[in-house]
mmCIF file of C-alpha atoms and ligand atoms in Angstrom:
data_model
loop_
_atom_site.group_PDB
_atom_site.id
_atom_site.type_symbol
_atom_site.label_atom_id
_atom_site.label_comp_id
_atom_site.label_asym_id
_atom_site.label_seq_id
_atom_site.Cartn_x
_atom_site.Cartn_y
_atom_site.Cartn_z
ATOM 1 C CA MET A 6 -18.176 11.557 -0.365
ATOM 2 C CA VAL A 7 -15.243 12.008 -2.453
ATOM 3 C CA TYR A 8 -13.047 12.859 0.805
ATOM 4 C CA LEU A 9 -14.592 9.956 2.844
ATOM 5 C CA HIS A 10 -13.979 7.392 0.018
ATOM 6 C CA GLY A 11 -10.675 8.573 0.075
ATOM 7 C CA ALA A 12 -10.343 8.063 3.790
ATOM 8 C CA ILE A 13 -11.847 4.516 3.897
ATOM 9 C CA SER A 14 -9.778 3.567 0.958
ATOM 10 C CA GLU A 15 -6.678 4.821 2.952
ATOM 11 C CA THR A 16 -7.567 3.021 6.239
ATOM 12 C CA LEU A 17 -7.949 -0.254 4.169
ATOM 13 C CA ARG A 18 -4.815 0.417 2.480
ATOM 14 C CA LEU A 19 -2.994 0.477 5.752
ATOM 15 C CA TYR A 20 -5.185 -1.816 7.648
ATOM 16 C CA PRO A 21 -6.659 -4.284 5.232
ATOM 17 C CA SER A 22 -9.393 -6.235 7.126
ATOM 18 C CA VAL A 23 -8.168 -9.254 5.524
ATOM 19 C CA PRO A 24 -4.248 -9.008 5.959
ATOM 20 C CA ASN A 25 -3.102 -12.167 4.324
ATOM 21 C CA GLU A 26 -4.254 -14.197 1.788
ATOM 22 C CA PRO A 27 -3.293 -17.903 1.229
ATOM 23 C CA LYS A 28 -3.591 -19.608 -2.088
ATOM 24 C CA GLN A 29 -2.408 -22.889 -3.312
ATOM 25 C CA SER A 30 -1.230 -23.734 -7.106
ATOM 26 C CA MET A 31 -2.787 -26.500 -8.866
ATOM 27 C CA GLU A 32 -0.341 -26.600 -11.624
ATOM 28 C CA ALA A 33 3.339 -25.457 -11.942
ATOM 29 C CA ASP A 34 3.493 -22.155 -13.145
ATOM 30 C CA VAL A 35 5.635 -18.696 -13.755
ATOM 31 C CA LEU A 36 4.193 -15.615 -12.066
ATOM 32 C CA PRO A 37 4.385 -12.377 -14.142
ATOM 33 C CA SER A 38 7.402 -11.467 -12.056
ATOM 34 C CA GLY A 39 9.383 -14.178 -13.316
ATOM 35 C CA HIS A 40 8.811 -16.546 -10.300
ATOM 36 C CA ALA A 41 8.581 -19.901 -10.811
ATOM 37 C CA VAL A 42 5.754 -21.842 -8.921
ATOM 38 C CA GLY A 43 5.774 -25.811 -8.468
ATOM 39 C CA LYS A 44 2.801 -27.819 -8.387
ATOM 40 C CA ASN A 45 0.454 -27.649 -5.106
ATOM 41 C CA THR A 46 3.008 -24.708 -3.928
ATOM 42 C CA ARG A 47 1.516 -22.608 -1.117
ATOM 43 C CA ILE A 48 1.590 -18.856 -1.406
ATOM 44 C CA LEU A 49 0.887 -16.059 0.926
ATOM 45 C CA VAL A 50 -0.161 -12.998 -0.397
ATOM 46 C CA SER A 51 0.526 -10.117 2.195
ATOM 47 C CA ILE A 52 -1.932 -7.431 1.713
ATOM 48 C CA TYR A 53 -0.962 -5.772 4.502
ATOM 49 C CA SER A 54 2.799 -5.581 2.902
ATOM 50 C CA MET A 55 1.283 -4.245 -0.111
ATOM 51 C CA GLY A 56 -0.213 -1.438 1.212
ATOM 52 C CA ARG A 57 3.119 -0.363 2.987
ATOM 53 C CA MET A 58 5.554 -1.104 0.153
ATOM 54 C CA GLU A 59 7.453 2.325 -1.228
ATOM 55 C CA GLU A 60 7.887 1.197 -4.391
ATOM 56 C CA VAL A 61 3.891 0.760 -4.774
ATOM 57 C CA TRP A 62 2.941 3.696 -2.825
ATOM 58 C CA GLY A 63 5.987 6.205 -2.631
ATOM 59 C CA LYS A 64 8.107 7.614 -0.140
ATOM 60 C CA ASP A 65 4.952 9.077 1.784
ATOM 61 C CA TRP A 66 3.612 5.226 2.268
ATOM 62 C CA MET A 67 3.528 5.684 6.186
ATOM 63 C CA GLU A 68 1.109 9.002 5.983
ATOM 64 C CA PHE A 69 -2.315 8.747 5.975
ATOM 65 C CA LYS A 70 -3.435 10.835 2.823
ATOM 66 C CA PRO A 71 -6.688 10.485 1.759
ATOM 67 C CA GLU A 72 -5.811 12.995 -0.977
ATOM 68 C CA ARG A 73 -3.872 10.029 -2.977
ATOM 69 C CA TRP A 74 -7.504 8.883 -4.069
ATOM 70 C CA ILE A 75 -8.542 12.065 -5.086
ATOM 71 C CA SER A 76 -8.145 13.265 -8.725
ATOM 72 C CA GLU A 77 -7.305 16.684 -9.041
ATOM 73 C CA ARG A 78 -8.374 16.739 -12.585
ATOM 74 C CA THR A 79 -11.498 15.511 -11.913
ATOM 75 C CA GLU A 80 -12.225 16.127 -8.405
ATOM 76 C CA GLY A 81 -13.682 12.616 -8.153
ATOM 77 C CA ASN A 82 -12.047 9.583 -6.894
ATOM 78 C CA ASN A 83 -9.161 7.959 -8.709
ATOM 79 C CA ILE A 84 -9.948 4.488 -9.750
ATOM 80 C CA ILE A 85 -6.568 2.553 -8.260
ATOM 81 C CA ASN A 86 -5.757 -0.843 -9.981
ATOM 82 C CA ALA A 87 -6.913 -3.876 -7.997
ATOM 83 C CA TYR A 88 -3.607 -5.188 -8.368
ATOM 84 C CA LYS A 89 -2.519 -2.388 -6.633
ATOM 85 C CA PHE A 90 -4.797 -1.820 -3.735
ATOM 86 C CA ALA A 91 -5.756 -5.375 -2.732
ATOM 87 C CA ALA A 92 -7.763 -5.061 0.061
ATOM 88 C CA PHE A 93 -10.692 -6.626 -1.974
ATOM 89 C CA LEU A 94 -8.006 -9.139 -3.594
ATOM 90 C CA ALA A 95 -8.219 -8.997 -7.584
ATOM 91 C CA GLY A 96 -9.265 -10.944 -10.268
ATOM 92 C CA PRO A 97 -12.054 -13.501 -10.710
ATOM 93 C CA ARG A 98 -12.421 -14.302 -7.044
ATOM 94 C CA SER A 99 -11.919 -11.002 -5.683
ATOM 95 C CA CYS A 100 -14.648 -9.324 -3.212
ATOM 96 C CA PRO A 101 -18.256 -9.224 -4.924
ATOM 97 C CA GLY A 102 -19.460 -6.974 -2.094
ATOM 98 C CA ARG A 103 -16.889 -4.355 -2.427
ATOM 99 C CA LYS A 104 -19.308 -1.566 -3.418
ATOM 100 C CA ILE A 105 -22.019 -2.811 -0.743
ATOM 101 C CA ALA A 106 -19.097 -2.352 1.691
ATOM 102 C CA PHE A 107 -18.171 1.004 0.697
ATOM 103 C CA MET A 108 -21.872 2.144 0.787
ATOM 104 C CA GLN A 109 -22.341 0.868 4.104
ATOM 105 C CA LEU A 110 -19.008 2.333 5.548
ATOM 106 C CA LYS A 111 -19.858 5.499 4.127
ATOM 107 C CA ASN A 112 -23.382 5.576 5.462
ATOM 108 C CA ILE A 113 -22.767 4.710 8.738
ATOM 109 C CA ALA A 114 -19.536 7.089 8.989
ATOM 110 C CA SER A 115 -21.413 9.964 7.723
ATOM 111 C CA CYS A 116 -24.399 9.458 10.034
ATOM 112 C CA VAL A 117 -21.914 9.296 12.851
ATOM 113 C CA LEU A 118 -19.544 11.946 11.894
ATOM 114 C CA ARG A 119 -22.180 14.138 11.149
ATOM 115 C CA ARG A 120 -23.607 14.412 14.949
ATOM 116 C CA TYR A 121 -20.617 13.258 16.722
ATOM 117 C CA LYS A 122 -16.734 13.994 16.923
ATOM 118 C CA ILE A 123 -14.616 11.096 17.705
ATOM 119 C CA VAL A 124 -11.335 11.694 19.626
ATOM 120 C CA VAL A 125 -8.958 9.131 20.247
ATOM 121 C CA VAL A 126 -7.981 8.870 24.001
ATOM 122 C CA ASP A 127 -4.473 10.726 24.311
ATOM 123 C CA ASP A 128 -1.684 8.028 24.325
ATOM 124 C CA HIS A 129 -3.841 5.160 23.441
ATOM 125 C CA PRO A 130 -1.588 2.876 21.459
ATOM 126 C CA VAL A 131 -3.367 2.170 18.179
ATOM 127 C CA LEU A 132 -1.897 -1.270 17.029
ATOM 128 C CA PRO A 133 -2.822 -3.876 14.694
ATOM 129 C CA LEU A 134 -3.338 -7.658 16.039
ATOM 130 C CA PRO A 135 -2.747 -9.720 12.676
ATOM 131 C CA SER A 136 -4.919 -12.625 12.505
ATOM 132 C CA ILE A 137 -7.130 -14.141 9.736
ATOM 133 C CA MET A 138 -8.923 -11.054 9.949
ATOM 134 C CA MET A 139 -7.373 -7.584 11.268
ATOM 135 C CA PHE A 140 -8.039 -6.579 14.865
ATOM 136 C CA MET A 141 -6.918 -4.042 17.106
ATOM 137 C CA LYS A 142 -4.575 -5.291 19.982
ATOM 138 C CA TYR A 143 -5.811 -2.852 22.383
ATOM 139 C CA GLY A 144 -9.504 -1.890 20.807
ATOM 140 C CA LEU A 145 -9.573 1.957 20.274
ATOM 141 C CA LYS A 146 -10.491 3.974 22.950
ATOM 142 C CA VAL A 147 -12.395 7.266 21.914
ATOM 143 C CA ARG A 148 -14.143 9.841 23.348
ATOM 144 C CA VAL A 149 -17.532 10.619 21.481
ATOM 145 C CA LEU A 150 -18.432 14.404 21.689
ATOM 146 C CA SER A 151 -21.720 15.657 20.609
ATOM 147 C CA ARG A 152 -21.313 18.198 17.762
ATOM 148 C CA LYS A 153 -24.344 20.266 19.252
ATOM 149 C CA PRO A 154 -23.086 22.859 21.727
ATOM 150 C CA GLU A 155 -25.887 22.304 24.052
ATOM 151 C CA ASN A 156 -25.634 18.767 24.459
ATOM 152 C CA LYS A 157 -21.852 18.853 25.899
HETATM 153 C C1 LIG N 223 -14.451 -3.915 4.340
HETATM 154 C C2 LIG N 223 -15.076 -4.676 3.749
HETATM 155 C C3 LIG N 223 -14.711 -5.924 3.020
HETATM 156 C C4 LIG N 223 -13.399 -6.363 2.591
HETATM 157 C C5 LIG N 223 -12.064 -5.813 3.115
HETATM 158 C C6 LIG N 223 -13.728 -7.675 2.034
HETATM 159 C C7 LIG N 223 -12.557 -8.260 1.455
HETATM 160 C C8 LIG N 223 -12.537 -9.690 1.076
HETATM 161 C C9 LIG N 223 -11.537 -10.313 0.275
HETATM 162 C C10 LIG N 223 -9.938 -9.841 0.337
HETATM 163 C C11 LIG N 223 -11.973 -11.595 -0.408
HETATM 164 C C12 LIG N 223 -11.302 -12.584 -0.714
HETATM 165 C C13 LIG N 223 -11.255 -13.454 0.132
HETATM 166 C C14 LIG N 223 -10.361 -14.938 -0.512
HETATM 167 O O1 LIG N 223 -10.436 -15.165 -1.515
HETATM 168 O O2 LIG N 223 -9.838 -15.613 0.421
HETATM 169 C C15 LIG N 223 -13.469 -11.360 -0.376
HETATM 170 C C16 LIG N 223 -14.519 -12.486 -0.697
HETATM 171 C C17 LIG N 223 -15.699 -12.134 -0.496
HETATM 172 N N1 LIG N 223 -16.475 -11.190 -0.202
HETATM 173 FE FE1 LIG N 223 -15.826 -9.402 0.946
HETATM 174 N N2 LIG N 223 -14.852 -7.576 1.790
HETATM 175 C C18 LIG N 223 -15.415 -7.226 2.397
HETATM 176 C C19 LIG N 223 -17.002 -6.833 2.217
HETATM 177 C C20 LIG N 223 -18.137 -7.638 1.731
HETATM 178 C C21 LIG N 223 -19.373 -7.574 1.816
HETATM 179 C C22 LIG N 223 -20.214 -6.394 2.577
HETATM 180 C C23 LIG N 223 -19.905 -8.712 1.341
HETATM 181 C C24 LIG N 223 -21.130 -8.884 0.898
HETATM 182 C C25 LIG N 223 -22.248 -8.222 0.790
HETATM 183 C C26 LIG N 223 -18.755 -9.350 0.791
HETATM 184 C C27 LIG N 223 -18.765 -10.775 0.097
HETATM 185 C C28 LIG N 223 -17.917 -11.208 -0.452
HETATM 186 C C29 LIG N 223 -17.888 -12.892 -0.839
HETATM 187 C C30 LIG N 223 -18.939 -13.558 -1.452
HETATM 188 C C31 LIG N 223 -16.623 -13.202 -1.211
HETATM 189 C C32 LIG N 223 -16.216 -14.726 -1.738
HETATM 190 C C33 LIG N 223 -16.170 -14.619 -3.079
HETATM 191 C C34 LIG N 223 -15.495 -15.713 -3.856
HETATM 192 O O3 LIG N 223 -14.619 -16.268 -3.406
HETATM 193 O O4 LIG N 223 -15.575 -15.944 -5.268
HETATM 194 N N3 LIG N 223 -17.583 -8.762 1.157
HETATM 195 N N4 LIG N 223 -13.851 -10.181 0.319
#
């Protein structure tokens, strides 16, 4: 489950279900970065871009690496700051369903992957279709192969 947790986190880092988060300031303020924000200013937080920034994730940001979520010391999962991994947003209005989402994803993934091997069809373009929610531009064509040899 530790590796699967890393794989799900890595998927949400590169393809967050909510790619952009619009906010609006109620009062003029200064962000921790030093940027001044006027009253009623619209701000678009790009969660998609945050998951792909070299200064946040390092030179290997493009690589799908579940290992970056695993602590070598404890062999458990790294707790990564929500202001760094923002797929569930951060702060008081962050997603309260985060733990349920992980539980459901792990449950489904482990049930399916125990029985079947999922292989993406050769040359199928895997591209995101940014919208309010993240969709796949061409869907995901896969072959579902049974792990039991007699069912092949
Ligand atoms: C991979 C799965 C999920 C992702 C990536 C996700 C992501 C998010 C994000 C980014 C927000 C902030 C939206 C905003 O402020 O505009 C949010 C809010 C919320 N999410 Fe999720 N979510 C997921 C699953 C779930 C599940 C399973 C539940 C419930 C069981 C849930 C319940 C909520 C609720 C109630 C809010 C509103 C919180 C508030 O406004 O204070 N989410 N989610």
